[in-house]
XYZ file of C-alpha atoms in Angstrom:
135
model
C -152.199 -18.460 -50.822
C -150.372 -21.614 -51.330
C -147.154 -22.981 -49.677
C -144.385 -20.098 -48.967
C -141.740 -19.460 -46.919
C -143.230 -17.145 -44.062
C -142.619 -13.726 -43.419
C -144.730 -13.575 -39.956
C -143.816 -16.136 -36.714
C -146.469 -17.959 -34.384
C -146.836 -18.801 -30.518
C -148.535 -21.173 -28.726
C -148.719 -20.908 -25.206
C -151.115 -23.102 -22.679
C -151.787 -26.221 -20.937
C -154.375 -28.834 -21.434
C -155.473 -32.505 -20.927
C -156.323 -35.035 -23.461
C -157.353 -38.476 -23.459
C -156.422 -41.007 -26.066
C -157.118 -43.990 -26.830
C -154.205 -46.525 -27.103
C -154.924 -50.282 -27.697
C -157.383 -50.928 -24.856
C -156.088 -48.375 -22.518
C -157.468 -45.006 -21.798
C -154.567 -42.656 -21.542
C -154.702 -39.257 -19.826
C -152.545 -37.000 -21.585
C -151.097 -33.895 -19.480
C -149.147 -31.221 -21.527
C -147.513 -27.811 -21.259
C -146.683 -25.764 -24.392
C -144.450 -22.893 -24.913
C -143.568 -21.955 -28.328
C -142.200 -18.874 -30.321
C -141.413 -19.495 -34.054
C -139.677 -16.461 -35.920
C -140.085 -13.684 -33.328
C -139.470 -10.417 -34.839
C -139.759 -12.248 -38.450
C -136.005 -14.035 -37.850
C -135.091 -17.406 -36.820
C -132.751 -15.872 -34.164
C -134.884 -16.561 -30.220
C -137.048 -19.091 -31.582
C -137.866 -21.457 -29.288
C -139.837 -24.788 -28.587
C -140.594 -26.153 -24.918
C -143.097 -29.194 -24.627
C -143.743 -31.534 -21.634
C -146.087 -34.464 -21.888
C -147.257 -36.344 -18.787
C -148.953 -39.600 -19.814
C -150.896 -41.625 -17.383
C -150.944 -45.342 -17.961
C -153.604 -47.327 -16.294
C -152.995 -49.272 -14.121
C -149.186 -47.968 -14.696
C -146.811 -45.551 -14.303
C -146.725 -41.898 -15.261
C -144.453 -41.267 -17.766
C -143.160 -37.614 -18.575
C -141.477 -36.343 -21.746
C -140.020 -33.197 -22.203
C -138.636 -31.348 -25.014
C -136.505 -28.267 -24.977
C -135.299 -27.430 -28.507
C -135.205 -24.508 -31.554
C -136.212 -23.896 -35.221
C -133.985 -25.685 -37.268
C -134.930 -24.612 -40.470
C -137.281 -21.941 -42.438
C -140.341 -22.323 -41.534
C -143.026 -22.826 -44.376
C -146.482 -21.082 -44.464
C -149.861 -22.148 -46.305
C -153.207 -20.462 -45.805
C -156.475 -21.968 -46.692
C -159.982 -20.606 -46.124
C -158.608 -18.077 -43.486
C -156.457 -20.643 -41.859
C -153.003 -20.659 -41.087
C -150.619 -23.285 -41.147
C -147.056 -23.107 -39.776
C -144.447 -26.033 -40.513
C -140.911 -25.800 -39.182
C -138.009 -28.870 -38.403
C -137.389 -28.085 -35.010
C -134.087 -29.797 -32.875
C -133.386 -30.223 -29.648
C -133.141 -32.452 -26.106
C -135.799 -35.382 -25.429
C -135.801 -36.450 -22.192
C -138.195 -39.526 -20.763
C -139.018 -39.518 -17.320
C -135.537 -36.821 -16.515
C -133.163 -39.617 -18.159
C -130.198 -38.574 -20.196
C -131.579 -36.210 -23.156
C -131.706 -37.818 -26.537
C -130.920 -35.468 -29.782
C -133.658 -35.524 -31.993
C -135.596 -33.404 -34.834
C -139.445 -33.333 -36.171
C -141.776 -31.528 -37.824
C -144.036 -28.940 -35.732
C -147.243 -27.552 -36.831
C -148.862 -25.066 -35.518
C -152.764 -24.282 -36.894
C -154.312 -20.617 -36.564
C -157.391 -22.801 -35.042
C -155.846 -22.969 -32.375
C -153.905 -26.514 -32.925
C -150.251 -27.653 -32.325
C -149.145 -30.869 -34.021
C -145.861 -33.102 -33.543
C -144.500 -36.475 -34.708
C -141.887 -38.131 -32.675
C -140.088 -41.067 -34.255
C -142.792 -41.249 -37.339
C -145.647 -41.551 -34.479
C -147.642 -38.559 -35.075
C -149.738 -37.419 -31.537
C -153.084 -36.224 -31.985
C -153.254 -32.875 -32.533
C -153.305 -30.572 -29.234
C -155.489 -27.536 -28.269
C -153.928 -24.592 -27.133
C -154.151 -20.940 -28.121
C -151.632 -20.288 -31.680
C -151.219 -16.881 -32.081
C -149.487 -15.579 -35.646
C -147.745 -12.465 -35.277
C -147.794 -10.521 -38.548
């Protein structure tokens, strides 16, 4: 199918836990996502709400919250039956309830139940939550 402007949207709603290795530490990452890109095939009404709580042993828990919306038209691909939607999102990022920082970043939703996020050039491991394409 190749690269094309999307003629459908996608949602990802769920919670989960992921363990990642950061240097010599094992970090527990708890997440909540509520994402809806292009409901009714338009950007109007799109939203992205993501909260991560990372527990860094033996230290503190860091909570990162992002609330935003799609900033551009999503691009879709399909390969071997796997759909992917990539869209630039913009909004406010807050660390441990500090004053929000306006940012934008690429968001990728994959029909194999993956949500991939890149903050400040650092790609987080893709998160496993239910992803539904609404065509």
